[in-house]
Amino acid sequence: MVLDQCNTLSFAAGVDPMRAANRRAGRELFKWQYFTATGAPALLTSGLSISGPPIASLTRCDLLLFIAGFHLEEHATPRLLASLRRISKDGATIAAIDGAPWLLARAGLLDGHAATTHWEDLEDFATRFPNVSARRDRFVISNQFATSSGAAPGLDMMCHLIAQRYGDTLATRVASVFLYDPVPEGRQTQSPRSTSDQVRKNPQLARALALMETHLEDPLPIPDVANHLNMSTRTLESRFKTHLGQSPAQYYLGLRLTEAHRMATDTSRSTQDIALATGFNSQAAFARAFRAFHGLSVRALRAMMRQR
């Protein structure tokens, strides 16, 4: 099932691994059909259109891949939620990618289950659905439900589901089709940044970045970050300079201002709220830092986005 305003990469992450599995196995392991919310074509953010009958007409399936992106509250119609409950009651596995876990939770299907969703929405997800154990993992399997936090984690999840059904060898061959290295077990935490090879090979640096990412609203002093890692501030500074080309303070500020940019473009929160949410007690200091980093003010950025 594909909803309006989902991204093309998330759509492909669900469908293409099944196609690749069929090709690598030399036989039809997966057969699928597209459904939309109402029967009207689903328009992806790239402009591509996916046609299919309404999800209410689906009688049964073994696996429902559910892909959603933006405007989730608008998609949460009684008819759609009822269809999800019916399909779940019939015993189908439901694998939700990107924004789709939010709609499963909205239908009450994830109560008592562990689940994840995109990192931008995870805090709101946890607050809105207290009966769901919200995880920061890239993907989560909980009984008949599989939830993924985005496109690349969706590929991880699909490889996992293929391995469950047809073995690790085929799943590895599917990953190789896309020149994709699945994230190893134990490193399944999602991150708002792309992890470079140098960071992956330096666990202490990766832990420092994860610590910063979870303390954007209440930034930790750099010596405290170093203490958490049982290293000196000088050693931490050296690691950042060597592997990331900047100081820990510079990197941390960039993380906070990148999140501020996302909030300015994706939400209607006030500038003061954005400043507080990204660790700035002074709105004037936030405004100066935001303009220096992004080249324009929050107001100017929003005006530019409205013109697009």
Short mmCIF file of the C-alpha atoms (twelve columns), coordinates in Angstrom:
data_MODEL
# 
_entry.id   MODEL 
# 
loop_
_atom_site.group_PDB 
_atom_site.id 
_atom_site.type_symbol 
_atom_site.label_atom_id 
_atom_site.label_alt_id 
_atom_site.label_comp_id 
_atom_site.label_asym_id 
_atom_site.label_seq_id 
_atom_site.Cartn_x 
_atom_site.Cartn_y 
_atom_site.Cartn_z 
_atom_site.pdbx_PDB_model_num 
ATOM 1   C CA . MET A 1   0.000   0.000   0.000   1 
ATOM 2   C CA . VAL A 2   1.373   3.357   -1.079  1 
ATOM 3   C CA . LEU A 3   0.097   6.694   0.203   1 
ATOM 4   C CA . ASP A 4   0.369   10.182  -1.257  1 
ATOM 5   C CA . GLN A 5   3.520   12.134  -0.335  1 
ATOM 6   C CA . CYS A 6   5.788   9.181   0.367   1 
ATOM 7   C CA . ASN A 7   9.273   9.338   -1.117  1 
ATOM 8   C CA . THR A 8   10.442  7.267   -4.060  1 
ATOM 9   C CA . LEU A 9   13.416  5.759   -2.250  1 
ATOM 10  C CA . SER A 10  11.201  4.347   0.516   1 
ATOM 11  C CA . PHE A 11  8.884   2.903   -2.131  1 
ATOM 12  C CA . ALA A 12  11.817  1.290   -3.944  1 
ATOM 13  C CA . ALA A 13  13.277  -0.052  -0.683  1 
ATOM 14  C CA . GLY A 14  10.119  -2.110  -0.224  1 
ATOM 15  C CA . VAL A 15  9.563   -3.328  -3.776  1 
ATOM 16  C CA . ASP A 16  13.006  -3.801  -5.341  1 
ATOM 17  C CA . PRO A 17  14.333  -6.348  -2.795  1 
ATOM 18  C CA . MET A 18  11.410  -8.630  -3.698  1 
ATOM 19  C CA . ARG A 19  12.169  -8.248  -7.398  1 
ATOM 20  C CA . ALA A 20  15.850  -8.943  -6.745  1 
ATOM 21  C CA . ALA A 21  14.973  -12.001 -4.638  1 
ATOM 22  C CA . ASN A 22  12.916  -13.439 -7.491  1 
ATOM 23  C CA . ARG A 23  15.754  -12.798 -9.939  1 
ATOM 24  C CA . ARG A 24  18.495  -14.225 -7.711  1 
ATOM 25  C CA . ALA A 25  16.423  -17.296 -6.824  1 
ATOM 26  C CA . GLY A 26  15.472  -17.910 -10.443 1 
ATOM 27  C CA . ARG A 27  11.831  -18.389 -9.496  1 
ATOM 28  C CA . GLU A 28  8.872   -16.390 -8.222  1 
ATOM 29  C CA . LEU A 29  9.211   -16.148 -4.457  1 
ATOM 30  C CA . PHE A 30  7.253   -12.904 -4.199  1 
ATOM 31  C CA . LYS A 31  4.229   -11.712 -6.145  1 
ATOM 32  C CA . TRP A 32  2.709   -8.323  -5.358  1 
ATOM 33  C CA . GLN A 33  0.025   -5.849  -6.270  1 
ATOM 34  C CA . TYR A 34  -0.184  -2.118  -5.514  1 
ATOM 35  C CA . PHE A 35  -2.999  -0.614  -3.446  1 
ATOM 36  C CA . THR A 36  -3.707  2.986   -2.493  1 
ATOM 37  C CA . ALA A 37  -5.825  4.531   0.254   1 
ATOM 38  C CA . THR A 38  -8.933  5.249   -1.850  1 
ATOM 39  C CA . GLY A 39  -8.267  3.831   -5.305  1 
ATOM 40  C CA . ALA A 40  -7.059  7.198   -6.598  1 
ATOM 41  C CA . PRO A 41  -3.391  7.122   -7.738  1 
ATOM 42  C CA . ALA A 42  -0.851  7.861   -5.016  1 
ATOM 43  C CA . LEU A 43  1.431   10.752  -5.972  1 
ATOM 44  C CA . LEU A 44  4.966   10.390  -4.628  1 
ATOM 45  C CA . THR A 45  7.053   13.419  -3.649  1 
ATOM 46  C CA . SER A 46  9.113   12.935  -6.830  1 
ATOM 47  C CA . GLY A 47  6.003   13.295  -8.992  1 
ATOM 48  C CA . LEU A 48  5.709   9.582   -9.800  1 
ATOM 49  C CA . SER A 49  2.199   8.169   -9.645  1 
ATOM 50  C CA . ILE A 50  1.341   4.689   -8.319  1 
ATOM 51  C CA . SER A 51  -2.037  3.284   -9.343  1 
ATOM 52  C CA . GLY A 52  -4.021  0.532   -7.666  1 
ATOM 53  C CA . PRO A 53  -7.381  -0.402  -6.173  1 
ATOM 54  C CA . PRO A 54  -8.418  0.840   -2.732  1 
ATOM 55  C CA . ILE A 55  -6.932  -0.993  0.240   1 
ATOM 56  C CA . ALA A 56  -10.492 -1.697  1.452   1 
ATOM 57  C CA . SER A 57  -10.850 -4.136  -1.466  1 
ATOM 58  C CA . LEU A 58  -7.893  -6.293  -0.383  1 
ATOM 59  C CA . THR A 59  -9.281  -9.635  0.773   1 
ATOM 60  C CA . ARG A 60  -6.141  -11.340 2.080   1 
ATOM 61  C CA . CYS A 61  -2.353  -11.289 1.830   1 
ATOM 62  C CA . ASP A 62  0.681   -12.876 3.466   1 
ATOM 63  C CA . LEU A 63  2.614   -9.603  3.772   1 
ATOM 64  C CA . LEU A 64  1.419   -6.017  3.538   1 
ATOM 65  C CA . LEU A 65  4.186   -3.538  2.765   1 
ATOM 66  C CA . PHE A 66  2.940   -0.151  3.875   1 
ATOM 67  C CA . ILE A 67  4.764   2.994   2.708   1 
ATOM 68  C CA . ALA A 68  3.855   6.490   3.900   1 
ATOM 69  C CA . GLY A 69  5.633   9.819   4.193   1 
ATOM 70  C CA . PHE A 70  4.088   13.215  4.955   1 
ATOM 71  C CA . HIS A 71  0.633   14.488  6.031   1 
ATOM 72  C CA . LEU A 72  0.003   11.431  8.203   1 
ATOM 73  C CA . GLU A 73  -2.894  12.924  10.163  1 
ATOM 74  C CA . GLU A 74  -4.736  13.597  6.909   1 
ATOM 75  C CA . HIS A 75  -4.231  9.969   5.862   1 
ATOM 76  C CA . ALA A 76  -5.588  8.586   9.152   1 
ATOM 77  C CA . THR A 77  -9.176  8.264   7.939   1 
ATOM 78  C CA . PRO A 78  -11.571 5.855   9.670   1 
ATOM 79  C CA . ARG A 79  -11.745 3.783   6.483   1 
ATOM 80  C CA . LEU A 80  -7.982  3.381   6.199   1 
ATOM 81  C CA . LEU A 81  -7.545  2.556   9.889   1 
ATOM 82  C CA . ALA A 82  -10.378 0.005   9.705   1 
ATOM 83  C CA . SER A 83  -8.687  -1.661  6.717   1 
ATOM 84  C CA . LEU A 84  -5.416  -1.923  8.632   1 
ATOM 85  C CA . ARG A 85  -7.173  -3.509  11.615  1 
ATOM 86  C CA . ARG A 86  -8.964  -6.000  9.377   1 
ATOM 87  C CA . ILE A 87  -5.797  -7.022  7.517   1 
ATOM 88  C CA . SER A 88  -3.963  -7.423  10.815  1 
ATOM 89  C CA . LYS A 89  -6.775  -9.505  12.303  1 
ATOM 90  C CA . ASP A 90  -6.580  -11.824 9.301   1 
ATOM 91  C CA . GLY A 91  -2.991  -12.658 10.300  1 
ATOM 92  C CA . ALA A 92  -0.954  -10.825 7.666   1 
ATOM 93  C CA . THR A 93  2.524   -9.592  8.499   1 
ATOM 94  C CA . ILE A 94  2.531   -5.795  8.155   1 
ATOM 95  C CA . ALA A 95  5.851   -4.133  7.340   1 
ATOM 96  C CA . ALA A 96  5.690   -0.345  7.651   1 
ATOM 97  C CA . ILE A 97  8.286   2.033   6.208   1 
ATOM 98  C CA . ASP A 98  9.074   5.689   7.055   1 
ATOM 99  C CA . GLY A 99  5.822   7.359   8.203   1 
ATOM 100 C CA . ALA A 100 3.681   4.224   8.023   1 
ATOM 101 C CA . PRO A 101 4.420   3.041   11.605  1 
ATOM 102 C CA . TRP A 102 2.660   6.190   12.831  1 
ATOM 103 C CA . LEU A 103 -0.527  5.068   11.082  1 
ATOM 104 C CA . LEU A 104 -0.265  1.543   12.498  1 
ATOM 105 C CA . ALA A 105 0.000   3.104   15.958  1 
ATOM 106 C CA . ARG A 106 -2.913  5.413   15.170  1 
ATOM 107 C CA . ALA A 107 -4.981  2.299   14.379  1 
ATOM 108 C CA . GLY A 108 -4.065  0.880   17.790  1 
ATOM 109 C CA . LEU A 109 -2.212  -2.054  16.260  1 
ATOM 110 C CA . LEU A 110 1.150   -1.378  17.904  1 
ATOM 111 C CA . ASP A 111 -0.095  -1.171  21.496  1 
ATOM 112 C CA . GLY A 112 2.091   -3.488  23.570  1 
ATOM 113 C CA . HIS A 113 4.630   -3.788  20.749  1 
ATOM 114 C CA . ALA A 114 8.076   -2.306  20.169  1 
ATOM 115 C CA . ALA A 115 8.290   -0.094  17.081  1 
ATOM 116 C CA . THR A 116 10.243  2.673   15.409  1 
ATOM 117 C CA . THR A 117 9.632   5.470   12.954  1 
ATOM 118 C CA . HIS A 118 11.678  8.185   11.275  1 
ATOM 119 C CA . TRP A 119 13.988  9.973   13.740  1 
ATOM 120 C CA . GLU A 120 12.386  13.354  12.979  1 
ATOM 121 C CA . ASP A 121 9.063   12.067  14.346  1 
ATOM 122 C CA . LEU A 122 10.256  9.620   17.000  1 
ATOM 123 C CA . GLU A 123 9.876   11.917  20.021  1 
ATOM 124 C CA . ASP A 124 6.349   12.934  19.018  1 
ATOM 125 C CA . PHE A 125 5.579   9.283   18.236  1 
ATOM 126 C CA . ALA A 126 6.639   8.190   21.740  1 
ATOM 127 C CA . THR A 127 4.585   10.964  23.356  1 
ATOM 128 C CA . ARG A 128 1.491   10.401  21.220  1 
ATOM 129 C CA . PHE A 129 1.472   6.609   21.626  1 
ATOM 130 C CA . PRO A 130 2.562   5.788   25.204  1 
ATOM 131 C CA . ASN A 131 1.419   2.149   24.894  1 
ATOM 132 C CA . VAL A 132 4.003   1.561   22.154  1 
ATOM 133 C CA . SER A 133 7.621   0.903   23.130  1 
ATOM 134 C CA . ALA A 134 9.295   3.452   20.844  1 
ATOM 135 C CA . ARG A 135 12.805  2.432   19.800  1 
ATOM 136 C CA . ARG A 136 15.488  4.474   18.088  1 
ATOM 137 C CA . ASP A 137 16.459  1.373   16.072  1 
ATOM 138 C CA . ARG A 138 16.671  1.426   12.283  1 
ATOM 139 C CA . PHE A 139 14.015  -1.279  12.126  1 
ATOM 140 C CA . VAL A 140 12.106  -3.309  14.717  1 
ATOM 141 C CA . ILE A 141 10.414  -6.715  14.444  1 
ATOM 142 C CA . SER A 142 7.624   -7.373  16.970  1 
ATOM 143 C CA . ASN A 143 5.496   -10.437 16.281  1 
ATOM 144 C CA . GLN A 144 3.551   -9.801  13.051  1 
ATOM 145 C CA . PHE A 145 4.665   -6.168  12.767  1 
ATOM 146 C CA . ALA A 146 7.878   -4.849  11.232  1 
ATOM 147 C CA . THR A 147 8.553   -1.119  11.413  1 
ATOM 148 C CA . SER A 148 11.315  0.794   9.674   1 
ATOM 149 C CA . SER A 149 12.551  4.343   10.178  1 
ATOM 150 C CA . GLY A 150 13.169  5.267   6.537   1 
ATOM 151 C CA . ALA A 151 14.377  4.183   3.110   1 
ATOM 152 C CA . ALA A 152 17.817  2.682   3.844   1 
ATOM 153 C CA . PRO A 153 16.578  1.029   7.056   1 
ATOM 154 C CA . GLY A 154 13.654  -0.230  4.959   1 
ATOM 155 C CA . LEU A 155 16.181  -2.088  2.822   1 
ATOM 156 C CA . ASP A 156 17.715  -3.524  6.013   1 
ATOM 157 C CA . MET A 157 14.251  -4.644  7.093   1 
ATOM 158 C CA . MET A 158 13.427  -6.223  3.735   1 
ATOM 159 C CA . CYS A 159 16.712  -8.162  3.739   1 
ATOM 160 C CA . HIS A 160 15.819  -9.380  7.243   1 
ATOM 161 C CA . LEU A 161 12.347  -10.498 6.117   1 
ATOM 162 C CA . ILE A 162 13.822  -12.265 3.081   1 
ATOM 163 C CA . ALA A 163 16.337  -14.018 5.342   1 
ATOM 164 C CA . GLN A 164 13.530  -15.146 7.654   1 
ATOM 165 C CA . ARG A 165 11.626  -16.693 4.760   1 
ATOM 166 C CA . TYR A 166 14.356  -17.934 2.426   1 
ATOM 167 C CA . GLY A 167 17.644  -17.866 4.337   1 
ATOM 168 C CA . ASP A 168 20.636  -15.620 4.924   1 
ATOM 169 C CA . THR A 169 22.381  -16.602 1.673   1 
ATOM 170 C CA . LEU A 170 19.610  -15.228 -0.516  1 
ATOM 171 C CA . ALA A 171 19.310  -12.092 1.627   1 
ATOM 172 C CA . THR A 172 23.045  -11.449 1.206   1 
ATOM 173 C CA . ARG A 173 22.758  -11.928 -2.549  1 
ATOM 174 C CA . VAL A 174 19.851  -9.472  -2.644  1 
ATOM 175 C CA . ALA A 175 21.899  -6.873  -0.745  1 
ATOM 176 C CA . SER A 176 24.761  -7.359  -3.215  1 
ATOM 177 C CA . VAL A 177 22.455  -6.440  -6.108  1 
ATOM 178 C CA . PHE A 178 22.285  -2.902  -4.697  1 
ATOM 179 C CA . LEU A 179 25.966  -2.793  -3.638  1 
ATOM 180 C CA . TYR A 180 24.524  -2.397  -0.159  1 
ATOM 181 C CA . ASP A 181 26.134  -3.415  3.117   1 
ATOM 182 C CA . PRO A 182 23.413  -4.067  5.708   1 
ATOM 183 C CA . VAL A 183 24.089  -2.489  9.099   1 
ATOM 184 C CA . PRO A 184 25.569  -5.157  11.409  1 
ATOM 185 C CA . GLU A 185 23.571  -6.487  14.346  1 
ATOM 186 C CA . GLY A 186 24.216  -4.363  17.420  1 
ATOM 187 C CA . ARG A 187 24.560  -1.149  15.396  1 
ATOM 188 C CA . GLN A 188 20.920  -0.774  14.524  1 
ATOM 189 C CA . THR A 189 20.384  2.686   16.054  1 
ATOM 190 C CA . GLN A 190 19.134  5.198   13.505  1 
ATOM 191 C CA . SER A 191 20.929  8.489   13.105  1 
ATOM 192 C CA . PRO A 192 20.078  11.832  11.463  1 
ATOM 193 C CA . ARG A 193 23.519  11.840  9.845   1 
ATOM 194 C CA . SER A 194 25.153  9.620   7.299   1 
ATOM 195 C CA . THR A 195 27.850  7.572   9.014   1 
ATOM 196 C CA . SER A 196 31.192  7.718   7.230   1 
ATOM 197 C CA . ASP A 197 33.426  4.672   7.016   1 
ATOM 198 C CA . GLN A 198 35.946  6.349   9.317   1 
ATOM 199 C CA . VAL A 199 33.277  6.872   11.970  1 
ATOM 200 C CA . ARG A 200 32.059  3.266   11.678  1 
ATOM 201 C CA . LYS A 201 35.636  2.110   12.288  1 
ATOM 202 C CA . ASN A 202 35.981  4.311   15.381  1 
ATOM 203 C CA . PRO A 203 33.401  3.164   17.969  1 
ATOM 204 C CA . GLN A 204 34.285  5.884   20.492  1 
ATOM 205 C CA . LEU A 205 33.747  8.607   17.898  1 
ATOM 206 C CA . ALA A 206 30.432  7.023   16.900  1 
ATOM 207 C CA . ARG A 207 29.386  7.012   20.572  1 
ATOM 208 C CA . ALA A 208 30.320  10.688  20.868  1 
ATOM 209 C CA . LEU A 209 28.134  11.569  17.871  1 
ATOM 210 C CA . ALA A 210 25.226  9.505   19.217  1 
ATOM 211 C CA . LEU A 211 25.554  11.275  22.574  1 
ATOM 212 C CA . MET A 212 25.423  14.663  20.886  1 
ATOM 213 C CA . GLU A 213 22.407  13.677  18.805  1 
ATOM 214 C CA . THR A 214 20.430  12.705  21.903  1 
ATOM 215 C CA . HIS A 215 21.281  15.976  23.673  1 
ATOM 216 C CA . LEU A 216 20.316  18.680  21.190  1 
ATOM 217 C CA . GLU A 217 17.842  20.437  23.491  1 
ATOM 218 C CA . ASP A 218 20.224  20.370  26.460  1 
ATOM 219 C CA . PRO A 219 23.723  20.336  24.901  1 
ATOM 220 C CA . LEU A 220 26.442  18.685  26.964  1 
ATOM 221 C CA . PRO A 221 29.700  20.545  27.600  1 
ATOM 222 C CA . ILE A 222 32.460  18.971  25.517  1 
ATOM 223 C CA . PRO A 223 34.413  17.845  28.639  1 
ATOM 224 C CA . ASP A 224 31.271  15.965  29.748  1 
ATOM 225 C CA . VAL A 225 31.104  14.203  26.368  1 
ATOM 226 C CA . ALA A 226 34.739  13.190  26.804  1 
ATOM 227 C CA . ASN A 227 34.058  11.965  30.352  1 
ATOM 228 C CA . HIS A 228 31.194  9.789   29.132  1 
ATOM 229 C CA . LEU A 229 33.692  8.099   26.802  1 
ATOM 230 C CA . ASN A 230 36.405  7.775   29.434  1 
ATOM 231 C CA . MET A 231 38.834  9.913   27.447  1 
ATOM 232 C CA . SER A 232 40.428  13.312  27.860  1 
ATOM 233 C CA . THR A 233 39.022  16.401  26.180  1 
ATOM 234 C CA . ARG A 234 42.290  16.724  24.234  1 
ATOM 235 C CA . THR A 235 41.939  13.164  22.876  1 
ATOM 236 C CA . LEU A 236 38.347  13.841  21.841  1 
ATOM 237 C CA . GLU A 237 39.398  17.053  20.096  1 
ATOM 238 C CA . SER A 238 42.114  15.133  18.252  1 
ATOM 239 C CA . ARG A 239 39.718  12.404  17.098  1 
ATOM 240 C CA . PHE A 240 37.270  14.949  15.700  1 
ATOM 241 C CA . LYS A 241 40.007  16.921  13.922  1 
ATOM 242 C CA . THR A 242 41.481  13.758  12.406  1 
ATOM 243 C CA . HIS A 243 38.282  12.049  11.271  1 
ATOM 244 C CA . LEU A 244 35.778  14.890  10.774  1 
ATOM 245 C CA . GLY A 245 38.013  17.899  10.124  1 
ATOM 246 C CA . GLN A 246 36.463  20.070  12.814  1 
ATOM 247 C CA . SER A 247 36.315  20.432  16.571  1 
ATOM 248 C CA . PRO A 248 33.657  18.682  18.681  1 
ATOM 249 C CA . ALA A 249 32.090  22.061  19.472  1 
ATOM 250 C CA . GLN A 250 31.848  22.972  15.776  1 
ATOM 251 C CA . TYR A 251 30.327  19.600  14.910  1 
ATOM 252 C CA . TYR A 252 27.849  19.783  17.813  1 
ATOM 253 C CA . LEU A 253 26.723  23.275  16.807  1 
ATOM 254 C CA . GLY A 254 26.227  22.059  13.231  1 
ATOM 255 C CA . LEU A 255 23.994  19.218  14.445  1 
ATOM 256 C CA . ARG A 256 21.841  21.628  16.424  1 
ATOM 257 C CA . LEU A 257 21.525  24.131  13.582  1 
ATOM 258 C CA . THR A 258 20.764  21.372  11.071  1 
ATOM 259 C CA . GLU A 259 17.903  20.232  13.307  1 
ATOM 260 C CA . ALA A 260 16.788  23.885  13.601  1 
ATOM 261 C CA . HIS A 261 16.686  24.099  9.790   1 
ATOM 262 C CA . ARG A 262 14.518  20.963  9.629   1 
ATOM 263 C CA . MET A 263 12.122  22.357  12.210  1 
ATOM 264 C CA . ALA A 264 11.938  25.691  10.383  1 
ATOM 265 C CA . THR A 265 11.019  24.023  7.083   1 
ATOM 266 C CA . ASP A 266 8.949   21.046  8.302   1 
ATOM 267 C CA . THR A 267 6.995   22.560  11.214  1 
ATOM 268 C CA . SER A 268 5.150   25.758  12.099  1 
ATOM 269 C CA . ARG A 269 6.875   26.140  15.470  1 
ATOM 270 C CA . SER A 270 7.897   29.647  16.458  1 
ATOM 271 C CA . THR A 271 11.497  30.795  16.237  1 
ATOM 272 C CA . GLN A 272 11.632  30.917  20.025  1 
ATOM 273 C CA . ASP A 273 10.431  27.293  20.281  1 
ATOM 274 C CA . ILE A 274 13.003  26.184  17.705  1 
ATOM 275 C CA . ALA A 275 15.750  28.000  19.582  1 
ATOM 276 C CA . LEU A 276 14.838  26.310  22.877  1 
ATOM 277 C CA . ALA A 277 14.476  22.892  21.217  1 
ATOM 278 C CA . THR A 278 18.006  23.124  19.850  1 
ATOM 279 C CA . GLY A 279 19.694  24.293  23.032  1 
ATOM 280 C CA . PHE A 280 19.718  28.104  22.690  1 
ATOM 281 C CA . ASN A 281 18.543  30.023  25.748  1 
ATOM 282 C CA . SER A 282 18.879  33.334  23.898  1 
ATOM 283 C CA . GLN A 283 16.759  33.916  20.815  1 
ATOM 284 C CA . ALA A 284 19.230  36.582  19.646  1 
ATOM 285 C CA . ALA A 285 22.155  34.142  19.914  1 
ATOM 286 C CA . PHE A 286 20.146  31.554  18.006  1 
ATOM 287 C CA . ALA A 287 19.274  34.039  15.254  1 
ATOM 288 C CA . ARG A 288 22.948  34.988  14.803  1 
ATOM 289 C CA . ALA A 289 24.116  31.378  14.743  1 
ATOM 290 C CA . PHE A 290 21.348  30.301  12.355  1 
ATOM 291 C CA . ARG A 291 22.096  33.112  9.893   1 
ATOM 292 C CA . ALA A 292 25.851  32.477  10.038  1 
ATOM 293 C CA . PHE A 293 25.396  28.742  9.421   1 
ATOM 294 C CA . HIS A 294 22.589  28.772  6.835   1 
ATOM 295 C CA . GLY A 295 23.062  32.191  5.266   1 
ATOM 296 C CA . LEU A 296 19.585  33.519  6.031   1 
ATOM 297 C CA . SER A 297 17.128  33.905  8.898   1 
ATOM 298 C CA . VAL A 298 14.340  31.495  9.825   1 
ATOM 299 C CA . ARG A 299 11.775  33.971  8.486   1 
ATOM 300 C CA . ALA A 300 13.623  34.361  5.189   1 
ATOM 301 C CA . LEU A 301 14.015  30.594  4.863   1 
ATOM 302 C CA . ARG A 302 10.310  30.026  5.368   1 
ATOM 303 C CA . ALA A 303 9.416   32.755  2.868   1 
ATOM 304 C CA . MET A 304 11.715  31.146  0.307   1 
ATOM 305 C CA . MET A 305 10.133  27.704  0.894   1 
ATOM 306 C CA . ARG A 306 6.631   29.134  0.408   1 
ATOM 307 C CA . GLN A 307 7.640   30.485  -3.020  1 
ATOM 308 C CA . ARG A 308 8.766   27.082  -4.276  1 
# 
